[in-house]
Amino acid sequence: MGRTAAEWSAPPKFPATHYVDSRLYTDEAIFKEEKEKLFRPSWIIACHESELPEAFDYRLFTHPAGVPLIMVRGDDARVRAFYNICPHRGNTILHDPSGNAKRMTCIFHQWSFDTRGNCVEISRAEQGYQERFRKEDASMREVKCELAYGGFVWVNLADDCAPLREFIGGAMDILDPYMQEPMELFHYHRAHVRTNFKLWHDTNSEFYHDFLHYFNRITGMLQPGYFDRRYTGFPNGHATVGSMQIQYDKYEGSKERAVGWPGLAPGGWYMVDLFPGMTYNLRTSVMRIDTSIPLSPNEVLIEFRGLGLKRDTAEERAQRVFDHNTIWGPFGRNLHEDLLAVTGQGRAMREGTDSRWVIQGREENSTIHDEVGMRHYYAEWSRRMGRPAYAPY
């Protein structure tokens, strides 16, 4: 028998920690607050160092808090991050998404900057400013930047932020043994999805949704040990998922992976979820990284990166690309199904649909179909936002 409006709106019969108010996925005020309280003070992956292989190489990145950034490798080989905003009249400095620039010049009035953020040229400076304003007064706004955890470039907008390793804590320890060799990017694409960024991260926080994936239902879920993998929560909202060995030869049209990963057992798989919206996913022969860039309460840009080893032969790299695209490419076996699911959530939860609650009530001793990963995430969300996810108003 169906429920009445009052029954539909009543809180689920679970502890308050086991459900969230679905309005936190659609409320514009909450979204703006998240950008300031979750993303601005957090360390965020901007790109991989292999995307900036040479001196003066740059790449643009829109920070989840909304700030446009330039990631650039200087003549000293150091990678730095700056606002992509001219200090003169607030114009965009660089427009192409990537390139090589010894000088970064604003097209508006030809003010130029070097890769260390110094202003090196102000057109007709003496005539217009005399001694009242100098190049030294017009340097770029630099933000905190570190290279770590597999060669990724991390940024933090807060000048007084804690060091990256303090933010991560022990969450990456499970992957550290497998990130000792230099990696190189071989795949990048973005998905523009009509859903809330937290709903995407939720899919990486629970594996109960393996029922969504046909190939997972007929292969991995039938393997011994599948249900034994455990979630481990860490401070700051991070979590890891224990490993399992995937029998790829059981997949229709697939076979056992011909290329592995240094130190990883054949078919091995590790995953780390990082608050507020990043995931490391090492699966047999490929490292995949997801980074969420929220655009609105019901709109997110997800950056997907696939990486192999820098020392790969041409044959090894070709195999890694094949392995990656089979599962995680835009037309792979899993990714499009995940995107379809969260798009459906975004459609059903948009403002005015009368969606009310999202249940996170499964308890299976913190194993793979337990929803403890989601509860752990929203506990951190509640702490940072200063309001409980189950009653945010």
PDB file of N, CA, C and O in Angstrom, residues 265-319:
ATOM      1  N   ALA A 265      49.061  -7.491  -6.713  1.00  0.00           N
ATOM      2  CA  ALA A 265      48.719  -8.857  -7.107  1.00  0.00           C
ATOM      3  C   ALA A 265      47.929  -8.843  -8.414  1.00  0.00           C
ATOM      4  O   ALA A 265      47.208  -7.885  -8.699  1.00  0.00           O
ATOM      5  N   PRO A 266      48.038  -9.879  -9.228  1.00  0.00           N
ATOM      6  CA  PRO A 266      47.265  -9.934 -10.474  1.00  0.00           C
ATOM      7  C   PRO A 266      45.776  -9.753 -10.198  1.00  0.00           C
ATOM      8  O   PRO A 266      45.205 -10.395  -9.334  1.00  0.00           O
ATOM      9  N   GLY A 267      45.151  -8.839 -10.933  1.00  0.00           N
ATOM     10  CA  GLY A 267      43.735  -8.565 -10.716  1.00  0.00           C
ATOM     11  C   GLY A 267      43.457  -7.734  -9.484  1.00  0.00           C
ATOM     12  O   GLY A 267      42.299  -7.561  -9.098  1.00  0.00           O
ATOM     13  N   GLY A 268      44.488  -7.182  -8.841  1.00  0.00           N
ATOM     14  CA  GLY A 268      44.291  -6.429  -7.601  1.00  0.00           C
ATOM     15  C   GLY A 268      43.539  -5.124  -7.809  1.00  0.00           C
ATOM     16  O   GLY A 268      43.533  -4.551  -8.898  1.00  0.00           O
ATOM     17  N   TRP A 269      42.928  -4.655  -6.715  1.00  0.00           N
ATOM     18  CA  TRP A 269      42.092  -3.446  -6.801  1.00  0.00           C
ATOM     19  C   TRP A 269      42.081  -2.749  -5.449  1.00  0.00           C
ATOM     20  O   TRP A 269      41.744  -3.351  -4.431  1.00  0.00           O
ATOM     21  N   TYR A 270      42.461  -1.468  -5.439  1.00  0.00           N
ATOM     22  CA  TYR A 270      42.375  -0.633  -4.248  1.00  0.00           C
ATOM     23  C   TYR A 270      41.675   0.675  -4.608  1.00  0.00           C
ATOM     24  O   TYR A 270      41.831   1.191  -5.727  1.00  0.00           O
ATOM     25  N   MET A 271      40.944   1.236  -3.657  1.00  0.00           N
ATOM     26  CA  MET A 271      40.267   2.503  -3.893  1.00  0.00           C
ATOM     27  C   MET A 271      40.336   3.368  -2.646  1.00  0.00           C
ATOM     28  O   MET A 271      40.187   2.872  -1.529  1.00  0.00           O
ATOM     29  N   VAL A 272      40.543   4.674  -2.849  1.00  0.00           N
ATOM     30  CA  VAL A 272      40.582   5.648  -1.761  1.00  0.00           C
ATOM     31  C   VAL A 272      39.665   6.808  -2.122  1.00  0.00           C
ATOM     32  O   VAL A 272      39.827   7.427  -3.187  1.00  0.00           O
ATOM     33  N   ASP A 273      38.712   7.106  -1.256  1.00  0.00           N
ATOM     34  CA  ASP A 273      37.831   8.264  -1.424  1.00  0.00           C
ATOM     35  C   ASP A 273      38.350   9.404  -0.562  1.00  0.00           C
ATOM     36  O   ASP A 273      38.585   9.223   0.640  1.00  0.00           O
ATOM     37  N   LEU A 274      38.497  10.561  -1.174  1.00  0.00           N
ATOM     38  CA  LEU A 274      39.040  11.716  -0.473  1.00  0.00           C
ATOM     39  C   LEU A 274      37.992  12.836  -0.431  1.00  0.00           C
ATOM     40  O   LEU A 274      37.412  13.195  -1.455  1.00  0.00           O
ATOM     41  N   PHE A 275      37.772  13.351   0.737  1.00  0.00           N
ATOM     42  CA  PHE A 275      36.815  14.434   0.953  1.00  0.00           C
ATOM     43  C   PHE A 275      37.399  15.744   0.400  1.00  0.00           C
ATOM     44  O   PHE A 275      38.596  15.984   0.540  1.00  0.00           O
ATOM     45  N   PRO A 276      36.605  16.571  -0.276  1.00  0.00           N
ATOM     46  CA  PRO A 276      35.152  16.472  -0.439  1.00  0.00           C
ATOM     47  C   PRO A 276      34.682  15.893  -1.762  1.00  0.00           C
ATOM     48  O   PRO A 276      33.481  15.763  -1.965  1.00  0.00           O
ATOM     49  N   GLY A 277      35.616  15.497  -2.697  1.00  0.00           N
ATOM     50  CA  GLY A 277      35.106  14.976  -3.954  1.00  0.00           C
ATOM     51  C   GLY A 277      36.162  14.441  -4.899  1.00  0.00           C
ATOM     52  O   GLY A 277      36.169  14.776  -6.090  1.00  0.00           O
ATOM     53  N   MET A 278      37.069  13.583  -4.410  1.00  0.00           N
ATOM     54  CA  MET A 278      38.111  12.991  -5.252  1.00  0.00           C
ATOM     55  C   MET A 278      38.228  11.505  -4.935  1.00  0.00           C
ATOM     56  O   MET A 278      37.969  11.091  -3.808  1.00  0.00           O
ATOM     57  N   THR A 279      38.645  10.722  -5.933  1.00  0.00           N
ATOM     58  CA  THR A 279      38.805   9.280  -5.732  1.00  0.00           C
ATOM     59  C   THR A 279      40.022   8.770  -6.490  1.00  0.00           C
ATOM     60  O   THR A 279      40.205   9.075  -7.680  1.00  0.00           O
ATOM     61  N   TYR A 280      40.874   8.020  -5.796  1.00  0.00           N
ATOM     62  CA  TYR A 280      41.947   7.234  -6.417  1.00  0.00           C
ATOM     63  C   TYR A 280      41.417   5.819  -6.605  1.00  0.00           C
ATOM     64  O   TYR A 280      40.864   5.232  -5.665  1.00  0.00           O
ATOM     65  N   ASN A 281      41.640   5.254  -7.781  1.00  0.00           N
ATOM     66  CA  ASN A 281      41.132   3.921  -8.080  1.00  0.00           C
ATOM     67  C   ASN A 281      42.214   3.157  -8.840  1.00  0.00           C
ATOM     68  O   ASN A 281      42.421   3.398 -10.034  1.00  0.00           O
ATOM     69  N   LEU A 282      42.927   2.273  -8.166  1.00  0.00           N
ATOM     70  CA  LEU A 282      43.960   1.456  -8.805  1.00  0.00           C
ATOM     71  C   LEU A 282      43.377   0.083  -9.068  1.00  0.00           C
ATOM     72  O   LEU A 282      43.027  -0.649  -8.144  1.00  0.00           O
ATOM     73  N   ARG A 283      43.286  -0.258 -10.356  1.00  0.00           N
ATOM     74  CA  ARG A 283      42.626  -1.496 -10.736  1.00  0.00           C
ATOM     75  C   ARG A 283      43.500  -2.255 -11.727  1.00  0.00           C
ATOM     76  O   ARG A 283      43.522  -1.949 -12.920  1.00  0.00           O
ATOM     77  N   THR A 284      44.249  -3.206 -11.218  1.00  0.00           N
ATOM     78  CA  THR A 284      45.063  -4.152 -11.990  1.00  0.00           C
ATOM     79  C   THR A 284      46.194  -3.494 -12.774  1.00  0.00           C
ATOM     80  O   THR A 284      47.357  -3.710 -12.483  1.00  0.00           O
ATOM     81  N   SER A 285      45.869  -2.707 -13.784  1.00  0.00           N
ATOM     82  CA  SER A 285      46.913  -2.160 -14.645  1.00  0.00           C
ATOM     83  C   SER A 285      46.818  -0.654 -14.824  1.00  0.00           C
ATOM     84  O   SER A 285      47.656  -0.074 -15.516  1.00  0.00           O
ATOM     85  N   VAL A 286      45.820  -0.026 -14.208  1.00  0.00           N
ATOM     86  CA  VAL A 286      45.544   1.383 -14.470  1.00  0.00           C
ATOM     87  C   VAL A 286      45.223   2.115 -13.169  1.00  0.00           C
ATOM     88  O   VAL A 286      44.541   1.576 -12.290  1.00  0.00           O
ATOM     89  N   MET A 287      45.712   3.347 -13.063  1.00  0.00           N
ATOM     90  CA  MET A 287      45.300   4.252 -11.995  1.00  0.00           C
ATOM     91  C   MET A 287      44.294   5.237 -12.581  1.00  0.00           C
ATOM     92  O   MET A 287      44.573   5.910 -13.576  1.00  0.00           O
ATOM     93  N   ARG A 288      43.112   5.299 -11.965  1.00  0.00           N
ATOM     94  CA  ARG A 288      42.098   6.263 -12.396  1.00  0.00           C
ATOM     95  C   ARG A 288      41.857   7.249 -11.267  1.00  0.00           C
ATOM     96  O   ARG A 288      41.773   6.872 -10.101  1.00  0.00           O
ATOM     97  N   ILE A 289      41.717   8.531 -11.622  1.00  0.00           N
ATOM     98  CA  ILE A 289      41.451   9.585 -10.652  1.00  0.00           C
ATOM     99  C   ILE A 289      40.205  10.347 -11.087  1.00  0.00           C
ATOM    100  O   ILE A 289      40.103  10.771 -12.241  1.00  0.00           O
ATOM    101  N   ASP A 290      39.257  10.513 -10.161  1.00  0.00           N
ATOM    102  CA  ASP A 290      38.082  11.348 -10.389  1.00  0.00           C
ATOM    103  C   ASP A 290      38.214  12.616  -9.558  1.00  0.00           C
ATOM    104  O   ASP A 290      38.575  12.547  -8.377  1.00  0.00           O
ATOM    105  N   THR A 291      37.892  13.749 -10.143  1.00  0.00           N
ATOM    106  CA  THR A 291      37.843  15.017  -9.414  1.00  0.00           C
ATOM    107  C   THR A 291      36.537  15.716  -9.752  1.00  0.00           C
ATOM    108  O   THR A 291      36.252  15.960 -10.932  1.00  0.00           O
ATOM    109  N   SER A 292      35.751  16.037  -8.736  1.00  0.00           N
ATOM    110  CA  SER A 292      34.458  16.695  -8.943  1.00  0.00           C
ATOM    111  C   SER A 292      34.607  18.206  -8.826  1.00  0.00           C
ATOM    112  O   SER A 292      35.196  18.703  -7.865  1.00  0.00           O
ATOM    113  N   ILE A 293      34.048  18.915  -9.803  1.00  0.00           N
ATOM    114  CA  ILE A 293      34.023  20.370  -9.781  1.00  0.00           C
ATOM    115  C   ILE A 293      32.565  20.801  -9.830  1.00  0.00           C
ATOM    116  O   ILE A 293      31.936  20.793 -10.894  1.00  0.00           O
ATOM    117  N   PRO A 294      31.961  21.135  -8.694  1.00  0.00           N
ATOM    118  CA  PRO A 294      30.542  21.497  -8.678  1.00  0.00           C
ATOM    119  C   PRO A 294      30.309  22.831  -9.381  1.00  0.00           C
ATOM    120  O   PRO A 294      31.058  23.793  -9.182  1.00  0.00           O
ATOM    121  N   LEU A 295      29.268  22.887 -10.207  1.00  0.00           N
ATOM    122  CA  LEU A 295      28.931  24.103 -10.936  1.00  0.00           C
ATOM    123  C   LEU A 295      27.673  24.765 -10.405  1.00  0.00           C
ATOM    124  O   LEU A 295      27.515  25.987 -10.501  1.00  0.00           O
ATOM    125  N   SER A 296      26.768  23.970  -9.870  1.00  0.00           N
ATOM    126  CA  SER A 296      25.529  24.454  -9.279  1.00  0.00           C
ATOM    127  C   SER A 296      24.994  23.326  -8.400  1.00  0.00           C
ATOM    128  O   SER A 296      25.558  22.230  -8.395  1.00  0.00           O
ATOM    129  N   PRO A 297      23.911  23.546  -7.659  1.00  0.00           N
ATOM    130  CA  PRO A 297      23.395  22.451  -6.830  1.00  0.00           C
ATOM    131  C   PRO A 297      23.079  21.192  -7.623  1.00  0.00           C
ATOM    132  O   PRO A 297      23.201  20.079  -7.098  1.00  0.00           O
ATOM    133  N   ASN A 298      22.702  21.324  -8.882  1.00  0.00           N
ATOM    134  CA  ASN A 298      22.313  20.162  -9.678  1.00  0.00           C
ATOM    135  C   ASN A 298      23.142  20.062 -10.954  1.00  0.00           C
ATOM    136  O   ASN A 298      22.649  19.698 -12.004  1.00  0.00           O
ATOM    137  N   GLU A 299      24.441  20.367 -10.822  1.00  0.00           N
ATOM    138  CA  GLU A 299      25.319  20.345 -11.992  1.00  0.00           C
ATOM    139  C   GLU A 299      26.756  20.184 -11.523  1.00  0.00           C
ATOM    140  O   GLU A 299      27.225  20.927 -10.664  1.00  0.00           O
ATOM    141  N   VAL A 300      27.438  19.204 -12.098  1.00  0.00           N
ATOM    142  CA  VAL A 300      28.823  18.952 -11.700  1.00  0.00           C
ATOM    143  C   VAL A 300      29.642  18.576 -12.924  1.00  0.00           C
ATOM    144  O   VAL A 300      29.153  17.917 -13.850  1.00  0.00           O
ATOM    145  N   LEU A 301      30.880  19.034 -12.940  1.00  0.00           N
ATOM    146  CA  LEU A 301      31.845  18.638 -13.958  1.00  0.00           C
ATOM    147  C   LEU A 301      32.788  17.639 -13.309  1.00  0.00           C
ATOM    148  O   LEU A 301      33.422  17.945 -12.296  1.00  0.00           O
ATOM    149  N   ILE A 302      32.875  16.439 -13.868  1.00  0.00           N
ATOM    150  CA  ILE A 302      33.748  15.403 -13.315  1.00  0.00           C
ATOM    151  C   ILE A 302      34.913  15.197 -14.269  1.00  0.00           C
ATOM    152  O   ILE A 302      34.725  14.903 -15.453  1.00  0.00           O
ATOM    153  N   GLU A 303      36.129  15.371 -13.743  1.00  0.00           N
ATOM    154  CA  GLU A 303      37.327  15.128 -14.532  1.00  0.00           C
ATOM    155  C   GLU A 303      37.810  13.700 -14.279  1.00  0.00           C
ATOM    156  O   GLU A 303      37.980  13.303 -13.128  1.00  0.00           O
ATOM    157  N   PHE A 304      38.034  12.961 -15.360  1.00  0.00           N
ATOM    158  CA  PHE A 304      38.517  11.586 -15.266  1.00  0.00           C
ATOM    159  C   PHE A 304      39.918  11.513 -15.876  1.00  0.00           C
ATOM    160  O   PHE A 304      40.138  11.973 -16.998  1.00  0.00           O
ATOM    161  N   ARG A 305      40.837  10.937 -15.127  1.00  0.00           N
ATOM    162  CA  ARG A 305      42.201  10.756 -15.610  1.00  0.00           C
ATOM    163  C   ARG A 305      42.594   9.290 -15.507  1.00  0.00           C
ATOM    164  O   ARG A 305      42.328   8.643 -14.496  1.00  0.00           O
ATOM    165  N   GLY A 306      43.251   8.796 -16.550  1.00  0.00           N
ATOM    166  CA  GLY A 306      43.812   7.456 -16.535  1.00  0.00           C
ATOM    167  C   GLY A 306      45.324   7.544 -16.660  1.00  0.00           C
ATOM    168  O   GLY A 306      45.836   8.292 -17.498  1.00  0.00           O
ATOM    169  N   LEU A 307      46.043   6.791 -15.832  1.00  0.00           N
ATOM    170  CA  LEU A 307      47.498   6.872 -15.818  1.00  0.00           C
ATOM    171  C   LEU A 307      48.147   5.501 -15.866  1.00  0.00           C
ATOM    172  O   LEU A 307      47.629   4.526 -15.313  1.00  0.00           O
ATOM    173  N   GLY A 308      49.292   5.455 -16.534  1.00  0.00           N
ATOM    174  CA  GLY A 308      50.150   4.288 -16.527  1.00  0.00           C
ATOM    175  C   GLY A 308      51.502   4.674 -15.949  1.00  0.00           C
ATOM    176  O   GLY A 308      51.637   5.703 -15.278  1.00  0.00           O
ATOM    177  N   LEU A 309      52.498   3.857 -16.216  1.00  0.00           N
ATOM    178  CA  LEU A 309      53.853   4.136 -15.732  1.00  0.00           C
ATOM    179  C   LEU A 309      54.635   4.892 -16.801  1.00  0.00           C
ATOM    180  O   LEU A 309      54.502   4.609 -17.997  1.00  0.00           O
ATOM    181  N   LYS A 310      55.447   5.823 -16.357  1.00  0.00           N
ATOM    182  CA  LYS A 310      56.228   6.623 -17.297  1.00  0.00           C
ATOM    183  C   LYS A 310      57.168   5.745 -18.107  1.00  0.00           C
ATOM    184  O   LYS A 310      57.483   6.055 -19.265  1.00  0.00           O
ATOM    185  N   ARG A 311      57.613   4.640 -17.532  1.00  0.00           N
ATOM    186  CA  ARG A 311      58.578   3.761 -18.211  1.00  0.00           C
ATOM    187  C   ARG A 311      57.908   2.756 -19.139  1.00  0.00           C
ATOM    188  O   ARG A 311      58.594   1.893 -19.705  1.00  0.00           O
ATOM    189  N   ASP A 312      56.624   2.822 -19.329  1.00  0.00           N
ATOM    190  CA  ASP A 312      55.913   1.859 -20.176  1.00  0.00           C
ATOM    191  C   ASP A 312      56.532   1.769 -21.572  1.00  0.00           C
ATOM    192  O   ASP A 312      56.899   2.796 -22.170  1.00  0.00           O
ATOM    193  N   THR A 313      56.601   0.557 -22.089  1.00  0.00           N
ATOM    194  CA  THR A 313      56.899   0.392 -23.515  1.00  0.00           C
ATOM    195  C   THR A 313      55.643   0.743 -24.299  1.00  0.00           C
ATOM    196  O   THR A 313      54.549   0.875 -23.736  1.00  0.00           O
ATOM    197  N   ALA A 314      55.767   0.872 -25.601  1.00  0.00           N
ATOM    198  CA  ALA A 314      54.601   1.176 -26.436  1.00  0.00           C
ATOM    199  C   ALA A 314      53.546   0.083 -26.303  1.00  0.00           C
ATOM    200  O   ALA A 314      52.337   0.366 -26.256  1.00  0.00           O
ATOM    201  N   GLU A 315      53.993  -1.172 -26.217  1.00  0.00           N
ATOM    202  CA  GLU A 315      53.051  -2.285 -26.105  1.00  0.00           C
ATOM    203  C   GLU A 315      52.340  -2.274 -24.752  1.00  0.00           C
ATOM    204  O   GLU A 315      51.131  -2.508 -24.672  1.00  0.00           O
ATOM    205  N   GLU A 316      53.092  -1.988 -23.685  1.00  0.00           N
ATOM    206  CA  GLU A 316      52.487  -1.926 -22.359  1.00  0.00           C
ATOM    207  C   GLU A 316      51.483  -0.776 -22.263  1.00  0.00           C
ATOM    208  O   GLU A 316      50.390  -0.931 -21.700  1.00  0.00           O
ATOM    209  N   ARG A 317      51.833   0.367 -22.821  1.00  0.00           N
ATOM    210  CA  ARG A 317      50.924   1.502 -22.782  1.00  0.00           C
ATOM    211  C   ARG A 317      49.637   1.208 -23.565  1.00  0.00           C
ATOM    212  O   ARG A 317      48.537   1.549 -23.110  1.00  0.00           O
ATOM    213  N   ALA A 318      49.766   0.580 -24.699  1.00  0.00           N
ATOM    214  CA  ALA A 318      48.590   0.239 -25.493  1.00  0.00           C
ATOM    215  C   ALA A 318      47.660  -0.690 -24.714  1.00  0.00           C
ATOM    216  O   ALA A 318      46.433  -0.554 -24.761  1.00  0.00           O
ATOM    217  N   GLN A 319      48.247  -1.627 -23.972  1.00  0.00           N
ATOM    218  CA  GLN A 319      47.436  -2.545 -23.181  1.00  0.00           C
ATOM    219  C   GLN A 319      46.732  -1.809 -22.042  1.00  0.00           C
ATOM    220  O   GLN A 319      45.561  -2.060 -21.756  1.00  0.00           O
TER     221      GLN A 319
END
